[in-house]
mmCIF file of C-alpha atoms in Angstrom:
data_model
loop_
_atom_site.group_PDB
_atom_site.id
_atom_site.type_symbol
_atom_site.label_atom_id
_atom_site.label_comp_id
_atom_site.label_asym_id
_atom_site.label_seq_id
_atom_site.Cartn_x
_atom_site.Cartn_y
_atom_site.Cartn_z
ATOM 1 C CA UNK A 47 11.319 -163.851 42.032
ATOM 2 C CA UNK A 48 10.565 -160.715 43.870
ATOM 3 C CA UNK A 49 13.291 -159.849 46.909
ATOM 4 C CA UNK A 50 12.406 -157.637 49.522
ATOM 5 C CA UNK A 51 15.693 -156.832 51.541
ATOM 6 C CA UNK A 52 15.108 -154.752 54.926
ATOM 7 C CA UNK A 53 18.378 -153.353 56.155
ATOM 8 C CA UNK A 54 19.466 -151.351 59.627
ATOM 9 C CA UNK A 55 18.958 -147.741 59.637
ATOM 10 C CA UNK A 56 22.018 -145.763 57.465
ATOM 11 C CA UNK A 57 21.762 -142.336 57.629
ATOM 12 C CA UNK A 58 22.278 -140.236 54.425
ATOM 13 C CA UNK A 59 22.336 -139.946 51.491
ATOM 14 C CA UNK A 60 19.457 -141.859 50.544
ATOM 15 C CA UNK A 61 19.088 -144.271 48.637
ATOM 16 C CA UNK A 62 19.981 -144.048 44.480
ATOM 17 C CA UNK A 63 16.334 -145.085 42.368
ATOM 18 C CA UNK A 64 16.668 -148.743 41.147
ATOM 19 C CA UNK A 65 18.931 -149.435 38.422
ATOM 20 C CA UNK A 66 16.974 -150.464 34.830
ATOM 21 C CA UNK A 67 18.493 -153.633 35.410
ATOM 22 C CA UNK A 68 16.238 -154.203 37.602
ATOM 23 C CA UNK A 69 13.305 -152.710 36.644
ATOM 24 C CA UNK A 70 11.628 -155.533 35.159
ATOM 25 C CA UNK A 71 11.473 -157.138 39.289
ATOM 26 C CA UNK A 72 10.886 -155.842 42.660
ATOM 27 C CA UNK A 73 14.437 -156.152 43.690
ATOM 28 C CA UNK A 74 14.447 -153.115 46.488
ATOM 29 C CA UNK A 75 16.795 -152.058 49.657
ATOM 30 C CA UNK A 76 14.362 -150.465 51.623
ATOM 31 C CA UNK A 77 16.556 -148.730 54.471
ATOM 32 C CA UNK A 78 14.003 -147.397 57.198
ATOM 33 C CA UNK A 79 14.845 -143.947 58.234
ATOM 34 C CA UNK A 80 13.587 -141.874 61.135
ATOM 35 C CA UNK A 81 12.822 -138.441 59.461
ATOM 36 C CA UNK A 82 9.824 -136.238 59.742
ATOM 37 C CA UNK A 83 8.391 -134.679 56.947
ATOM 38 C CA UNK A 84 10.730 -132.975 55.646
ATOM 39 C CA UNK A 85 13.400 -135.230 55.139
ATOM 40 C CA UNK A 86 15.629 -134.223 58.298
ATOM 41 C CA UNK A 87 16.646 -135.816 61.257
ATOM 42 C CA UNK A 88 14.371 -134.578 63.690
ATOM 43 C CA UNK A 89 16.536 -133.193 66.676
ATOM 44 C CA UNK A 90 16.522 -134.757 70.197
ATOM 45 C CA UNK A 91 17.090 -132.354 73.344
ATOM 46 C CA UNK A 92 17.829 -133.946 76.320
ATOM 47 C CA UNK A 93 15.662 -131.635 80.057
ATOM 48 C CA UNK A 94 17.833 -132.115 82.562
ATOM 49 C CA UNK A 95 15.727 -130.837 85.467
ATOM 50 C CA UNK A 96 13.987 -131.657 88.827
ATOM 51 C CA UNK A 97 11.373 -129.578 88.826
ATOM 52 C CA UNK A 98 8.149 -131.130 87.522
ATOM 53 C CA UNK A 99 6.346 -128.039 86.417
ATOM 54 C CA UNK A 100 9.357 -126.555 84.731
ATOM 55 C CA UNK A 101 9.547 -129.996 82.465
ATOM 56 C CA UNK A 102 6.341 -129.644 81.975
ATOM 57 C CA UNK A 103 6.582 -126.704 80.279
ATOM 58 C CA UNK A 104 9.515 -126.732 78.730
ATOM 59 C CA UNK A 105 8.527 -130.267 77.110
ATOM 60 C CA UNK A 106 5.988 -128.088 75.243
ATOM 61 C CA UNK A 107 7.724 -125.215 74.103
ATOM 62 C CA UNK A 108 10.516 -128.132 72.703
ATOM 63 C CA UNK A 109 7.202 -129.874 71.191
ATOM 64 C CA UNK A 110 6.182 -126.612 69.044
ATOM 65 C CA UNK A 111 9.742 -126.274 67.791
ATOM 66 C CA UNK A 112 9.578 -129.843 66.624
ATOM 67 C CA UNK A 113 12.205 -131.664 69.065
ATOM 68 C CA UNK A 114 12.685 -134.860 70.224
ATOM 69 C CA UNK A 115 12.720 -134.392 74.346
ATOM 70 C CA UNK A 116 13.817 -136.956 76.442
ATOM 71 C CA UNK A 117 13.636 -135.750 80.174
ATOM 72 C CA UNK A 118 15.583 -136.494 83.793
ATOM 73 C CA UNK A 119 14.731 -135.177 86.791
ATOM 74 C CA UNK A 120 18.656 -135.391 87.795
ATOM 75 C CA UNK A 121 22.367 -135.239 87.080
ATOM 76 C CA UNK A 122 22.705 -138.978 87.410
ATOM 77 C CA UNK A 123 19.608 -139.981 85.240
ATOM 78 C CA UNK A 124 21.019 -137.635 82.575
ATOM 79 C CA UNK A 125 24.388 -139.426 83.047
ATOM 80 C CA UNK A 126 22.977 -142.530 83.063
ATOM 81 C CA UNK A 127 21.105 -142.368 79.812
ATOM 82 C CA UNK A 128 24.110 -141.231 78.432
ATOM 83 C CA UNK A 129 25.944 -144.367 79.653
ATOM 84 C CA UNK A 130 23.348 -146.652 78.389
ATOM 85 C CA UNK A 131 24.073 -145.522 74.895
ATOM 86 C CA UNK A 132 21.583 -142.393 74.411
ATOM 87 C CA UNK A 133 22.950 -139.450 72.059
ATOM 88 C CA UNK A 134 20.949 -136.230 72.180
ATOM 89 C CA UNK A 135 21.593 -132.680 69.790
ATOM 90 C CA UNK A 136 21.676 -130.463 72.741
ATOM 91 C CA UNK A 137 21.314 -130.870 76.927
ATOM 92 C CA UNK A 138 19.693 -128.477 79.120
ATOM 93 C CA UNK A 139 21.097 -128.549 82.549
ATOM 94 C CA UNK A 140 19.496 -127.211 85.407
ATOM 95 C CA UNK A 141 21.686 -126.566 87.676
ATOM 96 C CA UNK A 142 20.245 -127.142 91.651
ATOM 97 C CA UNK A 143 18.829 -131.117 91.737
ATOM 98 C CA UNK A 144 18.941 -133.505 94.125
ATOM 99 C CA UNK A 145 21.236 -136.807 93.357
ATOM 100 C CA UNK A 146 23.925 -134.725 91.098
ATOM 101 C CA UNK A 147 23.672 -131.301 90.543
ATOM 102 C CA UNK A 148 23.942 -129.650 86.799
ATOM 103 C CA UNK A 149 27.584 -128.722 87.887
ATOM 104 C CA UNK A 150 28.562 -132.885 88.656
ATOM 105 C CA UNK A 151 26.357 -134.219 85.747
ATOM 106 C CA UNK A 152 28.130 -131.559 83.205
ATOM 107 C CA UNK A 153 31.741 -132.824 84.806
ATOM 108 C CA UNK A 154 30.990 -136.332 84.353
ATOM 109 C CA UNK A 155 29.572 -135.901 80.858
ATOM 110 C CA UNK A 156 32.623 -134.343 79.603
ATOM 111 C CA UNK A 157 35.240 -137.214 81.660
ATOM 112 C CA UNK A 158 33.210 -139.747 79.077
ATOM 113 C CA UNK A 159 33.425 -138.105 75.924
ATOM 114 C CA UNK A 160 30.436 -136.996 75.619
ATOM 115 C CA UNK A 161 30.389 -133.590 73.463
ATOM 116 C CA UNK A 162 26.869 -132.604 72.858
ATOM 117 C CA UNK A 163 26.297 -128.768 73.411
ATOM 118 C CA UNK A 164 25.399 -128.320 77.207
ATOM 119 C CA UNK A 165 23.237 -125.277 77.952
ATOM 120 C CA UNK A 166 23.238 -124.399 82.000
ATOM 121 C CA UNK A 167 19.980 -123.403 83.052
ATOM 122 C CA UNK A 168 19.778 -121.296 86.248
ATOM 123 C CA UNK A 169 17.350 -118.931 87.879
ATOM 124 C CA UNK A 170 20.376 -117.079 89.452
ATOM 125 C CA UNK A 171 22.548 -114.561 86.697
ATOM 126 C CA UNK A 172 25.052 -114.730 89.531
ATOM 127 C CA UNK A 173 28.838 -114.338 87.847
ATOM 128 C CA UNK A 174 30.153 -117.324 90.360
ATOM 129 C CA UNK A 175 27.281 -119.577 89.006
ATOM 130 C CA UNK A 176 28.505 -118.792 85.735
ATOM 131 C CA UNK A 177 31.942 -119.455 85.704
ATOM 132 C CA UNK A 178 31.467 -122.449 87.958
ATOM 133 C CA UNK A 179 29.384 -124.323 85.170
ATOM 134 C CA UNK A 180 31.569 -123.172 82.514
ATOM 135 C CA UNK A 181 34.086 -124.683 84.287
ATOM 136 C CA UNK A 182 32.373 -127.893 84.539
ATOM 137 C CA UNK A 183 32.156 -128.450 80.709
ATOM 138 C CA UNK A 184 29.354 -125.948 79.546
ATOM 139 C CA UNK A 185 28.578 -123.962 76.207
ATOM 140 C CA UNK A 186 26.154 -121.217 77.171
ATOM 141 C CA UNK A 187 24.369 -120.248 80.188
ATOM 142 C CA UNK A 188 20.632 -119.108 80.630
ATOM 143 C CA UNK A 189 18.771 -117.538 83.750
ATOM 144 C CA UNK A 190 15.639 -119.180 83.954
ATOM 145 C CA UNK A 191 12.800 -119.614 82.792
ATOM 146 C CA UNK A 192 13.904 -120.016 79.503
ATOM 147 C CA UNK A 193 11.700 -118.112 76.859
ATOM 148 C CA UNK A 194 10.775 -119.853 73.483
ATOM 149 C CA UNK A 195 12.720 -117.174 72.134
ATOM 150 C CA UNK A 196 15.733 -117.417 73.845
ATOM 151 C CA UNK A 197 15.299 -120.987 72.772
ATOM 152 C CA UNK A 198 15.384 -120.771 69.509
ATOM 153 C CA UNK A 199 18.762 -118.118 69.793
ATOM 154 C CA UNK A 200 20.163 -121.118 71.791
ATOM 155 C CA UNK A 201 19.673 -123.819 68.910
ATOM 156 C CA UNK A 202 20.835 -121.889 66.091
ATOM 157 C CA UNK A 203 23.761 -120.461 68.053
ATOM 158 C CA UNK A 204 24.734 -124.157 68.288
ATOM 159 C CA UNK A 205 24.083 -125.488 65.221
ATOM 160 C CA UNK A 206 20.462 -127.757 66.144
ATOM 161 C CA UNK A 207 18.060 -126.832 63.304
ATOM 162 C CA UNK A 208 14.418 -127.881 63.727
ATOM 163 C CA UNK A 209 11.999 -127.393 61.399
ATOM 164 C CA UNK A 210 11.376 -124.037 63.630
ATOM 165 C CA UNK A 211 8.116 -123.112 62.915
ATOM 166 C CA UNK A 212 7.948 -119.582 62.020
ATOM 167 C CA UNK A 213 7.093 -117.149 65.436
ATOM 168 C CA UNK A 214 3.272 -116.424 65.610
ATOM 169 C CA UNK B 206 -23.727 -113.576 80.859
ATOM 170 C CA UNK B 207 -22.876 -113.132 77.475
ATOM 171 C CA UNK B 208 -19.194 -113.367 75.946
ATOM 172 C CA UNK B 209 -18.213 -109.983 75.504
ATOM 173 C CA UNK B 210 -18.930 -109.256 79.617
ATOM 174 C CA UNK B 211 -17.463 -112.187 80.582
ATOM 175 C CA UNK B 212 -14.136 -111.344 78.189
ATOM 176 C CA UNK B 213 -14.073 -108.194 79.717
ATOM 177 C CA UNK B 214 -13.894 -109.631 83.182
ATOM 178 C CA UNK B 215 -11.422 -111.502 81.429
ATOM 179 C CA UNK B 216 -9.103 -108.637 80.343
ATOM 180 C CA UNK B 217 -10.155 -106.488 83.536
ATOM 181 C CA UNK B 218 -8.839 -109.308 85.815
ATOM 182 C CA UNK B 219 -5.283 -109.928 83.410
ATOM 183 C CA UNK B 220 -4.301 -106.063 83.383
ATOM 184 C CA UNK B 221 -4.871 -106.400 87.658
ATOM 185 C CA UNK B 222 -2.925 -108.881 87.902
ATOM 186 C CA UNK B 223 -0.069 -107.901 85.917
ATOM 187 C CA UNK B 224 -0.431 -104.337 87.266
ATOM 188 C CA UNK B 225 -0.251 -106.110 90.570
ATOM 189 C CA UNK B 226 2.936 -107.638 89.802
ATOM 190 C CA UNK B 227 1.029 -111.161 90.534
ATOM 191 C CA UNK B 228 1.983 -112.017 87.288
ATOM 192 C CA UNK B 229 4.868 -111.199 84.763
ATOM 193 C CA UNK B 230 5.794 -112.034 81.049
ATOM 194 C CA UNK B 231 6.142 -115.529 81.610
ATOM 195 C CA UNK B 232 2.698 -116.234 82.231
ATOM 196 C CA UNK B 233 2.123 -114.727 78.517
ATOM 197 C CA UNK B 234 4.360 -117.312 77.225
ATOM 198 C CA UNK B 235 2.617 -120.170 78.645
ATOM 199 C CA UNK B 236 -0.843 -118.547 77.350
ATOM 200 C CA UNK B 237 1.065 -118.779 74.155
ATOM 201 C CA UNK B 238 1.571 -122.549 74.653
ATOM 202 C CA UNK B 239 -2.007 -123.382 74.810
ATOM 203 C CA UNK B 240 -3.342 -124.414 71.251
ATOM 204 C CA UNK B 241 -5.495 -126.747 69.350
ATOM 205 C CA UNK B 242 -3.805 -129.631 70.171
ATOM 206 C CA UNK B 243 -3.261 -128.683 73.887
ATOM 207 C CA UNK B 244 -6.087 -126.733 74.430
ATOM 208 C CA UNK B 245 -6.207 -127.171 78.222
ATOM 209 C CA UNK B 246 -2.626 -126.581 78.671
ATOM 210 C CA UNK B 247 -2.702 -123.488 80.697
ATOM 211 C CA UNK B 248 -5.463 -124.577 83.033
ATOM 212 C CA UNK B 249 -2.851 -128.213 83.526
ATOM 213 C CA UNK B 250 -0.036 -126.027 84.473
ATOM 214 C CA UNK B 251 -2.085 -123.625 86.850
ATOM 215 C CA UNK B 252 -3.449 -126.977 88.711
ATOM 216 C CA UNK B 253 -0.393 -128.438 88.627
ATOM 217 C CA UNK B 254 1.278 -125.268 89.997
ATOM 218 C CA UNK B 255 -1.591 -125.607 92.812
ATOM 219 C CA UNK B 256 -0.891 -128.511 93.775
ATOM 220 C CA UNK B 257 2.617 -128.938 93.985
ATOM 221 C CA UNK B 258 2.505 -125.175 95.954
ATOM 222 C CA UNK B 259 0.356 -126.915 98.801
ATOM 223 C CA UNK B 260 2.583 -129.852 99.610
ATOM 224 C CA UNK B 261 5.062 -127.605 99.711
ATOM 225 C CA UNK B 262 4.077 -125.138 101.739
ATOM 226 C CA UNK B 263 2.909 -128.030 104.623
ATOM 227 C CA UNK B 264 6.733 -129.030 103.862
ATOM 228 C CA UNK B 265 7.913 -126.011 104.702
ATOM 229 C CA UNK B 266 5.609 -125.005 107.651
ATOM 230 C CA UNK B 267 6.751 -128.453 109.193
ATOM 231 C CA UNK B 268 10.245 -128.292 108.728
ATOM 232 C CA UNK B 269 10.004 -124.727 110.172
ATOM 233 C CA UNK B 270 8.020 -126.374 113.271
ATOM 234 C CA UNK B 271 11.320 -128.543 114.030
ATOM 235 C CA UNK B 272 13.879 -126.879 116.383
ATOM 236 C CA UNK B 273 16.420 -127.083 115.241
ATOM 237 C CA UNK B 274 15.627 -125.834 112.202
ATOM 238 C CA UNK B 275 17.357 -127.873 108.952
ATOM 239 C CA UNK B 276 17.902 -124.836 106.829
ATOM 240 C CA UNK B 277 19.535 -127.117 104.083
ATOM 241 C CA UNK B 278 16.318 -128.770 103.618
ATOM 242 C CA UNK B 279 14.064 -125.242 103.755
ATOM 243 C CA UNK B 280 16.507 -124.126 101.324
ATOM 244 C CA UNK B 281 15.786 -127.239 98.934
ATOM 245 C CA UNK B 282 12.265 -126.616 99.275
ATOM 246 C CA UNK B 283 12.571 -122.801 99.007
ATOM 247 C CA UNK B 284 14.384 -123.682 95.851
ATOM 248 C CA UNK B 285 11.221 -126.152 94.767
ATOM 249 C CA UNK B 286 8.740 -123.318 95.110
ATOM 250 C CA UNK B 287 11.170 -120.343 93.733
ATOM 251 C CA UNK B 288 11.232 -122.924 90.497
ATOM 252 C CA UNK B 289 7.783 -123.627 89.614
ATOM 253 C CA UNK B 290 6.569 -119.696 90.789
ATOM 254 C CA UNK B 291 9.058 -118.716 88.149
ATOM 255 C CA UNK B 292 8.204 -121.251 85.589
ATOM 256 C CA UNK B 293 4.157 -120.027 85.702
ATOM 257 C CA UNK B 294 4.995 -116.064 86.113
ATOM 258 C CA UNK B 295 3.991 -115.648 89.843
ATOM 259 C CA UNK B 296 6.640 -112.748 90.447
ATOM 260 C CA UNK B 297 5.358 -112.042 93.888
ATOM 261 C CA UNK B 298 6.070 -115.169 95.035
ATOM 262 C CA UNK B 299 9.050 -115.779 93.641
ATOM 263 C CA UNK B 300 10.601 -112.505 94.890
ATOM 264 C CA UNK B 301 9.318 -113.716 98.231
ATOM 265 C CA UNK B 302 11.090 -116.341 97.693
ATOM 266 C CA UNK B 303 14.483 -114.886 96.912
ATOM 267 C CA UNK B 304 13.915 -113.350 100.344
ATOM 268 C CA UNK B 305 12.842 -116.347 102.028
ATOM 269 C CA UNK B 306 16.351 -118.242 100.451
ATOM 270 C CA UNK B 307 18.873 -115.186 101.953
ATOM 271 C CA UNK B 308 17.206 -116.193 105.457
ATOM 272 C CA UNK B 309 17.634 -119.533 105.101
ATOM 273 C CA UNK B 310 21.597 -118.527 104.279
ATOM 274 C CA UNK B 311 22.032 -116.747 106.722
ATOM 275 C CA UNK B 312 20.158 -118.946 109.542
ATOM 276 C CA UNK B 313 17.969 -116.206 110.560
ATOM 277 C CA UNK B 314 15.203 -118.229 112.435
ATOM 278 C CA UNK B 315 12.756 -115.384 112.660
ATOM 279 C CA UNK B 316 13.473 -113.943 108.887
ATOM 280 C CA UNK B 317 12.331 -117.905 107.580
ATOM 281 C CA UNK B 318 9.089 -117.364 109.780
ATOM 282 C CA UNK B 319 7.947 -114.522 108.649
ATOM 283 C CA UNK B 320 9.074 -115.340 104.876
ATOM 284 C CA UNK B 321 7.042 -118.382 105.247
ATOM 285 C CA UNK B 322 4.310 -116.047 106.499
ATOM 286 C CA UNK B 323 4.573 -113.431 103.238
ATOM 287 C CA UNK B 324 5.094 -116.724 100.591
ATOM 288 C CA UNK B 325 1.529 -118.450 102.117
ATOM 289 C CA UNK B 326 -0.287 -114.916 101.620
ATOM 290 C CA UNK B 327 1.176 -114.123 98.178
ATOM 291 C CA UNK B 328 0.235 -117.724 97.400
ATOM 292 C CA UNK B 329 -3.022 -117.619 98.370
ATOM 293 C CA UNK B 330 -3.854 -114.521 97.136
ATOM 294 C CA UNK B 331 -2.431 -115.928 93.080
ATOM 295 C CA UNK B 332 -4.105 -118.790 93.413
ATOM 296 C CA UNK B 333 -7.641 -117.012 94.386
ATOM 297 C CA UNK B 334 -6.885 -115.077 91.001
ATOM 298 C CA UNK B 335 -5.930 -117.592 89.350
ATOM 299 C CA UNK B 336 -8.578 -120.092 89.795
ATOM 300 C CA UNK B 337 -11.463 -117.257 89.117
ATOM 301 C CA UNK B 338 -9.521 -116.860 85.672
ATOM 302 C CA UNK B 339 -9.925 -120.190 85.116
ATOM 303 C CA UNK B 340 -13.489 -120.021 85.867
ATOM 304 C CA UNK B 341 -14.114 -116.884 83.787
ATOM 305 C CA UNK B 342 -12.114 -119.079 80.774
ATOM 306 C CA UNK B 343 -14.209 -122.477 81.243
ATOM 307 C CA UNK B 344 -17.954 -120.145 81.472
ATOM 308 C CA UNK B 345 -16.463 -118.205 78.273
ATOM 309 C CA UNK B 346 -15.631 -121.552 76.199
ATOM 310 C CA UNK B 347 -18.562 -123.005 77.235
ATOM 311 C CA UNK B 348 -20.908 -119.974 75.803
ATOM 312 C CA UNK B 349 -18.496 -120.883 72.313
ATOM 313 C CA UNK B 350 -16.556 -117.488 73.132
ATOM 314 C CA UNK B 351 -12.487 -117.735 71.876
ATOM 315 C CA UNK B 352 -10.089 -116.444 74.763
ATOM 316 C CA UNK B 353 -8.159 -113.557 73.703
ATOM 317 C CA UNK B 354 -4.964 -115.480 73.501
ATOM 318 C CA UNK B 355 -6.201 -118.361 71.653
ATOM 319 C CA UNK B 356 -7.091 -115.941 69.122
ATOM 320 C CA UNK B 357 -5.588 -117.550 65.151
ATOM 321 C CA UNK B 358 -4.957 -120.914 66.614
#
């Protein structure tokens, strides 16, 4: 009799090669993983940002470098997903959005545990803006608009590999 | 017109506009973005940018209209339009922008007129250069000429 067992994701290692005891039937545990090509995890980034253009964009840049993106155009969406159970590699935060700002939405994040790496995105470099979001719960702080350079700095820096693909 | 006129109109209207300071390095990014698999990318953004620029600009020219003025909500929509300039590389607007956001702190009625004045030339004048880029891209694509910065996609 040939068993076919589906089981709930596991995450690594995977799984051993069938035993010769059971060579002779198809006895297999086939766990279903979410991995891209190459085996890895691929890495979801969570745009926190109002501005439709800027997600727009962003969302792309993310694409080439092989993320996951799940976007909200405020602090309380961003919350909210969070809340509902969502985990994500790395958050951008704007910082100026109607709802709840970056500064609330960071706050909040933190009060619930959450500990993903929270980058404050800003298109002011002023030193108050700074320390106010770092104050809030951030990692790192970026000026807007965020180059796919200073992207990639940002995800190694904090420990999200992609499959980066290499810069042409 | 054959490709290597019109991709010289290309390149002659780029270097203008960046010598201009129209543009800055961030539109070069998003060129970047554009590939075989988004291959109207750039031309999505620009409209996008165009569209979202007009409804805000009749935002602001209403809530300007209103006496009193709200400068919370000019500031918001300063914000809106400082964002997206930014995002597509339209420096001139943006630093009009940055202009138009220290009237709105301070309350200066007259400064928020006349920075809504500058932001609706330097818009206008982008988007004119703007869209005839696009046009110069769309004749040179349909002729099967390669923009310069699709070049080894």
């Amino acid at each position: 009799m040939h068993l076919i067992l589906f089981l709930p994701f596991t995450p690594p290692p995977p799984p051993p090669p069938p035993p010769p005891l059971f060579s002779q039937c198809l006895l297999w545990v086939l766990v279903v993983l979410e991995r891209n090509a190459n085996g890895h995890r691929q890495r979801k980034v969570l745009l926190v940002e109002d501005t439709r253009i800027n997600r727009i964009i962003l969302r792309k840049v993310l694409q080439n470098l092989n993320l996951l993106c799940d976007e909200a155009e405020n602090g309380k969406i961003a919350v909210d997903l969070h809340v509902q159970g969502n985990s994500y590699d790395l958050i951008l935060m704007d910082k100026e959005m109607p709802v709840m700002d970056g500064h609330e939405a960071t706050r909040q994040l933190r009060l619930m545990g959450v500990k993903t790496p929270i980058i404050a995105l800003t298109g002011n470099a002023l030193q108050s803006d700074r320390e106010l979001f770092f104050e809030a719960g951030v990692n790192d702080f970026q000026t807007k608009p965020l180059s796919r350079d200073k992207l990639v700095q940002l995800l190694i820096r904090h420990g999200v590999e992609s499959s980066i693909p290499a810069a042409g | 017109m054959d490709v290597a006129k019109l991709l010289q109109q290309h390149v002659d209207l780029m270097d203008d506009m960046f010598k201009e300071g129209l543009l800055d390095e961030q539109f070069n990014q998003l060129q970047q973005l554009q590939d075989e698999s988004n291959p109207n990318f750039l031309e999505e953004v620009v409209s996008l940018f165009f569209e979202d620029s007009q409804r805000i600009l009749e935002n602001m020219t209403e809530t300007i209209g209103k006496d009193p003025i709200d400068y919370k909500v000019i500031d918001s929509q300063v914000h809106q339009f400082k964002g997206s300039s930014s995002s597509i590389g339209a420096q001139r607007v943006k630093n009009v922008c940055v202009t138009f956001r220290t009237c709105c702190d301070k309350e200066d009625k007259k400064g928020c007129q006349d920075a809504l004045e500058d932001v609706g030339e330097e818009y206008n004048l982008i988007k004119k250069k703007l869209e005839t880029m696009l046009e110069l891209e769309k004749q040179i694509v349909a002729i099967g000429g390669t923009l310069p910065f699709m070049e080894g996609c």
